[in-house]
Coordinates of C-alpha atoms in Angstrom, one line a residue:
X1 CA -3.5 20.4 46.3
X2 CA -3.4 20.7 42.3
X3 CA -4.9 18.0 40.1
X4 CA -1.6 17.1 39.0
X5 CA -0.6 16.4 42.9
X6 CA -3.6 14.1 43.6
X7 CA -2.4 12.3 40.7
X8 CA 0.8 11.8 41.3
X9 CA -0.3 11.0 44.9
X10 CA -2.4 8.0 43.8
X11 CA 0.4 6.6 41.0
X12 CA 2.3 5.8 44.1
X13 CA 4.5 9.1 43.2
X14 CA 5.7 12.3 45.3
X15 CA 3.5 14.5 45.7
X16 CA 6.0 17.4 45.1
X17 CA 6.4 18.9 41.6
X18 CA 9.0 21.1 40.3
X19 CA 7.6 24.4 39.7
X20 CA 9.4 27.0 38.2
X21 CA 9.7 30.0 40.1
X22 CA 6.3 31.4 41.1
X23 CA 4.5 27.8 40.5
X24 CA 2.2 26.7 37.5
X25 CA -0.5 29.3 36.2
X26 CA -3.7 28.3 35.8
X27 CA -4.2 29.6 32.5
X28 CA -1.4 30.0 29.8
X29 CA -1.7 33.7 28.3
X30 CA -2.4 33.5 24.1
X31 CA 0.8 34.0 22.7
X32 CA -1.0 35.9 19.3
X33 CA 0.5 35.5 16.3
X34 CA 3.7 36.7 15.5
X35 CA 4.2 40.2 13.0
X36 CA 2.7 39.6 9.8
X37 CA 5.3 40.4 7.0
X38 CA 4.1 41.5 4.1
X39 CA 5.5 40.1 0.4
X40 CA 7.1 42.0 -1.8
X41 CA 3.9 42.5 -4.1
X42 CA 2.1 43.5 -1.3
X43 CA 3.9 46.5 -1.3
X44 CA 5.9 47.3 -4.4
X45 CA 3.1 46.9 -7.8
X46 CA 6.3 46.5 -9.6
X47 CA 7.1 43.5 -7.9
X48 CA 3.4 42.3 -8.6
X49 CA 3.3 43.2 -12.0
X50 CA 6.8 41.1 -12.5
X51 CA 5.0 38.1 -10.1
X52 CA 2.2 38.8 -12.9
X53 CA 4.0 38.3 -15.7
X54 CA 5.7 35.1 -14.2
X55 CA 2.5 33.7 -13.5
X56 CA 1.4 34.4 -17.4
X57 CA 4.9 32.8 -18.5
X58 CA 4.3 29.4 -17.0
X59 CA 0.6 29.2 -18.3
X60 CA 1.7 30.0 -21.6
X61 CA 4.6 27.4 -21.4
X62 CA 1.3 24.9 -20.1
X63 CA -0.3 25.8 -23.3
X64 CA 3.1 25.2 -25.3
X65 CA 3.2 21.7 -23.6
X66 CA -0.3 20.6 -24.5
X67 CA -0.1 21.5 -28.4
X68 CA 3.0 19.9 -27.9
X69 CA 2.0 16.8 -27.1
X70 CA -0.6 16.7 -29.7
X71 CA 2.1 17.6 -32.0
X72 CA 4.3 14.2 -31.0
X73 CA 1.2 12.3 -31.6
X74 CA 0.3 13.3 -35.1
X75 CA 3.8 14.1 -36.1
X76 CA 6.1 11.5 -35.2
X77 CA 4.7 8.1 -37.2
X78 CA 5.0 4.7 -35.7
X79 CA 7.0 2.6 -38.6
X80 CA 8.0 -0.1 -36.7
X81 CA 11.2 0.7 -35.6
X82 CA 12.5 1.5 -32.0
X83 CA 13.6 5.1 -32.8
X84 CA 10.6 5.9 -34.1
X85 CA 8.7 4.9 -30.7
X86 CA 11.5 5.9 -28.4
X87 CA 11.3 9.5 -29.8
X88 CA 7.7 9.2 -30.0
X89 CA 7.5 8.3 -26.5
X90 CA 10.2 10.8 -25.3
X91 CA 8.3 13.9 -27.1
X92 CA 5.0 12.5 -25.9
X93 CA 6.3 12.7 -22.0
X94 CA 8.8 15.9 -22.0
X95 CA 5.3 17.6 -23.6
X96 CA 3.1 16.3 -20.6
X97 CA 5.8 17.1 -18.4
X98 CA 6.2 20.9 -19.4
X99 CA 1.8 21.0 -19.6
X100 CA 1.7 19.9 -15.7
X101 CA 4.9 20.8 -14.0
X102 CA 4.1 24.5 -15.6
X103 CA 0.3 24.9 -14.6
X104 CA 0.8 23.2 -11.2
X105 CA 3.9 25.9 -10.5
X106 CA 2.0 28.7 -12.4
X107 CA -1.4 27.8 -9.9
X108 CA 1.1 28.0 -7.2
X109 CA 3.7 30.9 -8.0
X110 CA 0.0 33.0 -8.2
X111 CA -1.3 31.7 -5.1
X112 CA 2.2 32.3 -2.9
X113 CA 2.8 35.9 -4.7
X114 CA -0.5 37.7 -6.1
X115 CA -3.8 36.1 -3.6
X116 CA -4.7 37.9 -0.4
X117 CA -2.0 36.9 2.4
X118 CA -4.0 37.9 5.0
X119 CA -4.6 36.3 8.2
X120 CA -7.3 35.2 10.3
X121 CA -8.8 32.9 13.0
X122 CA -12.1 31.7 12.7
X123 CA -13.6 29.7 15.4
X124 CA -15.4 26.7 15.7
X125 CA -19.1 27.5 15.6
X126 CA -22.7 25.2 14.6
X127 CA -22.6 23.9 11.6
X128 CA -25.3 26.0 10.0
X129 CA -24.7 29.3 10.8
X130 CA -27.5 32.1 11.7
X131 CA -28.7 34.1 8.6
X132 CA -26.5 36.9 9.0
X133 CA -23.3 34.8 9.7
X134 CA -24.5 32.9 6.2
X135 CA -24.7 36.4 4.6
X136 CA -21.3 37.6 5.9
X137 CA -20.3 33.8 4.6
X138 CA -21.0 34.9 1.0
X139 CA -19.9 38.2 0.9
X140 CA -16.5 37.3 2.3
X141 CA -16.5 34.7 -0.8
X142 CA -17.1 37.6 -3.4
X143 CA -14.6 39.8 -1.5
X144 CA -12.3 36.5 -2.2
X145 CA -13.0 36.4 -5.8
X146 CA -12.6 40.4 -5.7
X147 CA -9.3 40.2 -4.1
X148 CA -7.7 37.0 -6.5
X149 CA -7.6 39.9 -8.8
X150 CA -9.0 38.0 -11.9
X151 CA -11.0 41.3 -13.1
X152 CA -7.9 43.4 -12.3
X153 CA -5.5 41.0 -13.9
X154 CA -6.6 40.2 -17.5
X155 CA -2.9 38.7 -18.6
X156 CA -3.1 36.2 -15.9
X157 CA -7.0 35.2 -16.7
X158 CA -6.6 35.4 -20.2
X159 CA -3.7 32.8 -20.1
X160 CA -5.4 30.9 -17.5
X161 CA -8.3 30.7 -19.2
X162 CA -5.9 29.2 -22.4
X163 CA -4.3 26.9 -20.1
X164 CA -7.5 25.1 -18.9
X165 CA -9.1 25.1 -21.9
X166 CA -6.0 22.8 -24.3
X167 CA -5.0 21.1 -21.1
X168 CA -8.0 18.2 -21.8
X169 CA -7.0 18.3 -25.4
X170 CA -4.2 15.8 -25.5
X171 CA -6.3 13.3 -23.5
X172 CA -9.0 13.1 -26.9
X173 CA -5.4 12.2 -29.0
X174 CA -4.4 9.7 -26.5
X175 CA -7.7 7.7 -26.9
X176 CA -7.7 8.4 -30.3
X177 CA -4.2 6.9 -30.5
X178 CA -5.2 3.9 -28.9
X179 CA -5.7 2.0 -32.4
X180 CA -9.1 1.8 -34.8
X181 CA -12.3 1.7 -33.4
X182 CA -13.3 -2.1 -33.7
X183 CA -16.3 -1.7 -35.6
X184 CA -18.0 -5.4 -36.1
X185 CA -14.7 -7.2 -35.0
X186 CA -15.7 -8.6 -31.9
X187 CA -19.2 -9.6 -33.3
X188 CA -18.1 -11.4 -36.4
X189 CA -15.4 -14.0 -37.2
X190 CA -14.1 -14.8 -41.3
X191 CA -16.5 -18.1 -41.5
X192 CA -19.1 -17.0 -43.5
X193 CA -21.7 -19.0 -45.7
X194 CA -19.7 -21.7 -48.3
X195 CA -16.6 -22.0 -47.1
X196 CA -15.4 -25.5 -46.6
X197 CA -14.3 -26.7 -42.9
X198 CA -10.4 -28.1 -43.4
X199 CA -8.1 -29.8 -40.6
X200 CA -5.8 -27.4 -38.3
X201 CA -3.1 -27.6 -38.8
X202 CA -2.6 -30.2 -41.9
X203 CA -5.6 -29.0 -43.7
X204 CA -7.3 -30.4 -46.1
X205 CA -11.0 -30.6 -46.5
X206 CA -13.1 -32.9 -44.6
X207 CA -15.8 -35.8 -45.9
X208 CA -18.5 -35.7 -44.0
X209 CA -17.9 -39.5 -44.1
X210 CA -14.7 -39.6 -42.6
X211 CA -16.2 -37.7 -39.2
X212 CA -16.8 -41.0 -37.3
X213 CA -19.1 -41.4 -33.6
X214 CA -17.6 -40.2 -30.9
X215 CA -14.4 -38.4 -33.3
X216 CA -13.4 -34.9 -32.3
X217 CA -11.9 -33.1 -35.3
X218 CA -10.4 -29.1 -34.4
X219 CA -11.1 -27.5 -38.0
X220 CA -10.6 -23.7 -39.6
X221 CA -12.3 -22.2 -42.8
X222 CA -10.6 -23.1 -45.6
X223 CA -9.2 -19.3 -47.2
X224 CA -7.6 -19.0 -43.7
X225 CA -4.1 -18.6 -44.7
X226 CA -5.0 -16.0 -47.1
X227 CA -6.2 -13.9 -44.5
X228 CA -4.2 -10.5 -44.3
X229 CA -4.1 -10.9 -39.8
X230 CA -3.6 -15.2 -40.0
X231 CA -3.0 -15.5 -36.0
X232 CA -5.7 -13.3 -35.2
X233 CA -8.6 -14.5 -37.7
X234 CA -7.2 -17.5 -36.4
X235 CA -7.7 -17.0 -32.9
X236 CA -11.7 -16.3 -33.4
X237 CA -12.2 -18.8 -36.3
X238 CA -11.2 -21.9 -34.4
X239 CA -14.1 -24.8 -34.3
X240 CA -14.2 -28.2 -33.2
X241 CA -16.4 -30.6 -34.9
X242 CA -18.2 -34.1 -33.4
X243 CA -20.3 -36.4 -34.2
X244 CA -23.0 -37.8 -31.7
X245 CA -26.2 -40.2 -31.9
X246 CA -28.7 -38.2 -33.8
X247 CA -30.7 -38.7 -30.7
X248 CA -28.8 -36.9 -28.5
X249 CA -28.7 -33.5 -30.0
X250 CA -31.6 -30.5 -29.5
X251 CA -33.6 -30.0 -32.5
X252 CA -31.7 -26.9 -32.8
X253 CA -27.9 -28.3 -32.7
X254 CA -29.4 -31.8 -35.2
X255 CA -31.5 -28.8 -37.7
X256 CA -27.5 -27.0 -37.5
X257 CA -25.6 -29.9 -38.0
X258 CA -25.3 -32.5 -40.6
X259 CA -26.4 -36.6 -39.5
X260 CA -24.9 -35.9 -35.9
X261 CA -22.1 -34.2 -37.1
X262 CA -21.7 -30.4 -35.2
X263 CA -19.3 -27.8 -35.0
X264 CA -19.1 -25.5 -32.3
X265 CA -16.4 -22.4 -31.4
X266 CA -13.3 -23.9 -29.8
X267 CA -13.2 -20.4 -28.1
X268 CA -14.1 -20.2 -24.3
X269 CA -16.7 -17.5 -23.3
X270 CA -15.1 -16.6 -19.9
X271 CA -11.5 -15.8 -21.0
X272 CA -11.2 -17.1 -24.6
X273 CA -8.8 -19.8 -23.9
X274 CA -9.0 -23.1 -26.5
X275 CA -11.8 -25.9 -25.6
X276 CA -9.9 -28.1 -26.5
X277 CA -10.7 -31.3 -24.3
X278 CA -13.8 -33.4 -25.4
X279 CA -15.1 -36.3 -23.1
X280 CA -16.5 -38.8 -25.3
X281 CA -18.2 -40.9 -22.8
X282 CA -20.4 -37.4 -21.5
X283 CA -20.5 -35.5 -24.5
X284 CA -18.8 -32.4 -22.3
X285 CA -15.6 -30.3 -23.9
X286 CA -13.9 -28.7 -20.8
X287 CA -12.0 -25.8 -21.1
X288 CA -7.8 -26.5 -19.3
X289 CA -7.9 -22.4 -17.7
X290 CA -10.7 -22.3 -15.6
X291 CA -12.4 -25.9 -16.4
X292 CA -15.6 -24.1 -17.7
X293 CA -17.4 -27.1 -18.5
X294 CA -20.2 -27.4 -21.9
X295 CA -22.7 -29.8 -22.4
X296 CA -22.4 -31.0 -26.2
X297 CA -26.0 -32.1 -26.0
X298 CA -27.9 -29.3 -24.4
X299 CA -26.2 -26.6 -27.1
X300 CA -23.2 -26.3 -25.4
X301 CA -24.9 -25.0 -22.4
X302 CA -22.7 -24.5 -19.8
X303 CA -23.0 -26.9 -17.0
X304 CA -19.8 -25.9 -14.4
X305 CA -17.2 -22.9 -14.1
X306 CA -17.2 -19.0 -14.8
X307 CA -18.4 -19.0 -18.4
X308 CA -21.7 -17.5 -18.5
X309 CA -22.9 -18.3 -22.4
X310 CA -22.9 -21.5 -24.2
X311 CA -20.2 -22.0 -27.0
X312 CA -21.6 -20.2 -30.3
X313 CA -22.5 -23.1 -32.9
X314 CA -21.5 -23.2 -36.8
X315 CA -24.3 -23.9 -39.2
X316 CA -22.8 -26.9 -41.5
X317 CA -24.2 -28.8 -44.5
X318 CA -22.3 -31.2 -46.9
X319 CA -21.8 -30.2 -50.9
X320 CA -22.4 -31.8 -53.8
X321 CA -19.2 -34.1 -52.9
X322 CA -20.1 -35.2 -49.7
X323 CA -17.4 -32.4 -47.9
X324 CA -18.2 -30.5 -45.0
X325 CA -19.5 -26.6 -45.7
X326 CA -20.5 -23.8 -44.0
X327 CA -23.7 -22.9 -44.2
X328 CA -23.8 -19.7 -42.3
X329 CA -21.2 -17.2 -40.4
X330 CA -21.9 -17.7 -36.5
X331 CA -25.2 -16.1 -35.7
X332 CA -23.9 -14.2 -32.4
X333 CA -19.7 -13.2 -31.2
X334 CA -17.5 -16.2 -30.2
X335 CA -15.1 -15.5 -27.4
X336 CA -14.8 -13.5 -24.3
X337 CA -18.2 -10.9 -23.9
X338 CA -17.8 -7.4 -23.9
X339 CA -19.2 -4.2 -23.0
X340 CA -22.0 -4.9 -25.6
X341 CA -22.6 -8.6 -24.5
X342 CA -22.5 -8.8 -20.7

């Protein structure tokens, strides 16, 4: 009785199978492989030279499409208007389209028409091979680079070569494209040393005076709405101003303020949102995204939530006419941190 009888036997099953005609073998013969038909360019060199040529065509056309887009970057200005960035955009991607679509058909037309076709079993064997199995190993990999035909076939390496080479191009445009580098931006904001502290939104310059205990007051340097980017100079040059007890405040916040008075950015440092909330009773400003919480007494140190540095203070002093001034720009970058400021 057959293994597959027993089993059937024990299932519960009849023990009789169907067999064809002369029952099952024991072994199934190896079918092989079927005829191996040769391409075209196997055969006929004119219908490799004309794969040849084909495969030369689309790498050029690969190169066309990479000048090209570099072309729709520096050619086609951005001046504001929808047609300009519709065309813009529609030369950009009909360039990228023709670099790709052309190399990956080119790497492919050469691969299905012009690389060795032939076939072969290899079977499975220990991972590291004897020495003369690692020899046979390399020269079958020179008789591979032998037989893609890159020494024989200068047109197709030449353009190849052509194609690989402006195919990274675009990519340096495309950053470049992005907008200026930002220089100092991110470290600096417009408050810098004698500018006066005024009210947001009414303006209007502040007494030093008028700042009474326990008062929050949000304030913006004074030439603010002369600046040429308002919303953005805006949007780093926020600052809140309080007054506590003297005795409350480091030596380092009292020596930077003026009798108790303080200003500090109104910019959170975990996603630059506006600390705008100020607890009078515990001297905290809490921040409404992610209720990052600052101690006004400890520096602004953070005390709860995912900010990681305190809020950047303004150094202040009082003029001549008892109005609040800038001493100082802020001594490190308000805001968010970036790559330079983990």
């Amino acid at each position: 009785m057959s293994e597959i009888e027993r089993a059937g036997e024990a299932h519960g099953g009849s023990t009789a199978l169907a067999k064809p005609e002369g029952g099952v073998p024991e072994r199934f013969e190896n079918p092989g492989l079927p005829p191996h038909k040769h391409r075209l360019g196997d055969v006929d060199p004119k219908a490799a030279k004309r794969a040849e040529r084909q495969v030369a065509t689309l790498l050029l056309l690969s190169i066309l499409g990479s000048i090209g887009i570099v072309v729709s970057i520096i050619g086609i200005k951005y001046d504001g208007s929808f047609d300009a960035i519709s065309l813009s955009t529609k030369a950009i991607g009909l360039s990228m389209f023709l670099s790709l679509f052309a190399l990956g058909v080119g790497a492919v037309h050469w691969a299905k028409t012009l690389m060795p076709d032939d076939e072969r079993i290899d079977y499975r064997h220990r991972q590291r091979g004897t020495t003369a199995e690692r020899e046979e190993a390399v020269a079958i990999l020179k008789e591979g680079a032998a037989e893609a035909g890159l020494g024989r076939r200068p047109l197709i390496r030449n353009t190849l070569v052509g194609a690989l080479a402006l195919f990274p191009l675009p990519a340096v445009f495309f950053f470049r494209d992005t907008g200026p580098l930002p220089g100092d931006d991110l470290s600096t904001t417009m408050w810098e040393g004698g500018m006066y502290l005024v009210k947001d939104p009414e303006g209007g310059r502040i007494r030093a005076a008028d700042v009474q205990l326990g008062s929050v007051v949000h304030v913006m340097p004074e030439p603010i709405e002369e600046a040429e980017n308002v919303l953005n100079e805006k949007a780093e040059a926020a600052v809140l101003i309080m007054r506590l007890d003297e005795e409350q405040l480091t030596e380092k916040s009292a020596e930077w303020g003026v009798d108790g008075i303080v200003a500090y950015s109104k910019i959170c440092t975990h996603m630059g949102c506006p600390v705008a909330l100020y607890e009078q009773q515990t001297h905290h400003l809490l921040c409404p995204c992610h209720q990052s919480t600052f101690d006004v007494t400890q520096d602004c140190k953070v005390i709860f939530g995912p900010a990681r540095r305190p809020l950047p203070q303004l150094p202040i002093r009082v003029d001549d006419e008892g109005y609040l001034v800038a001493r100082d720009g802020f001594q490190e970058a308000v805001g968010p941190s970036f790559w330079e400021r983990g």
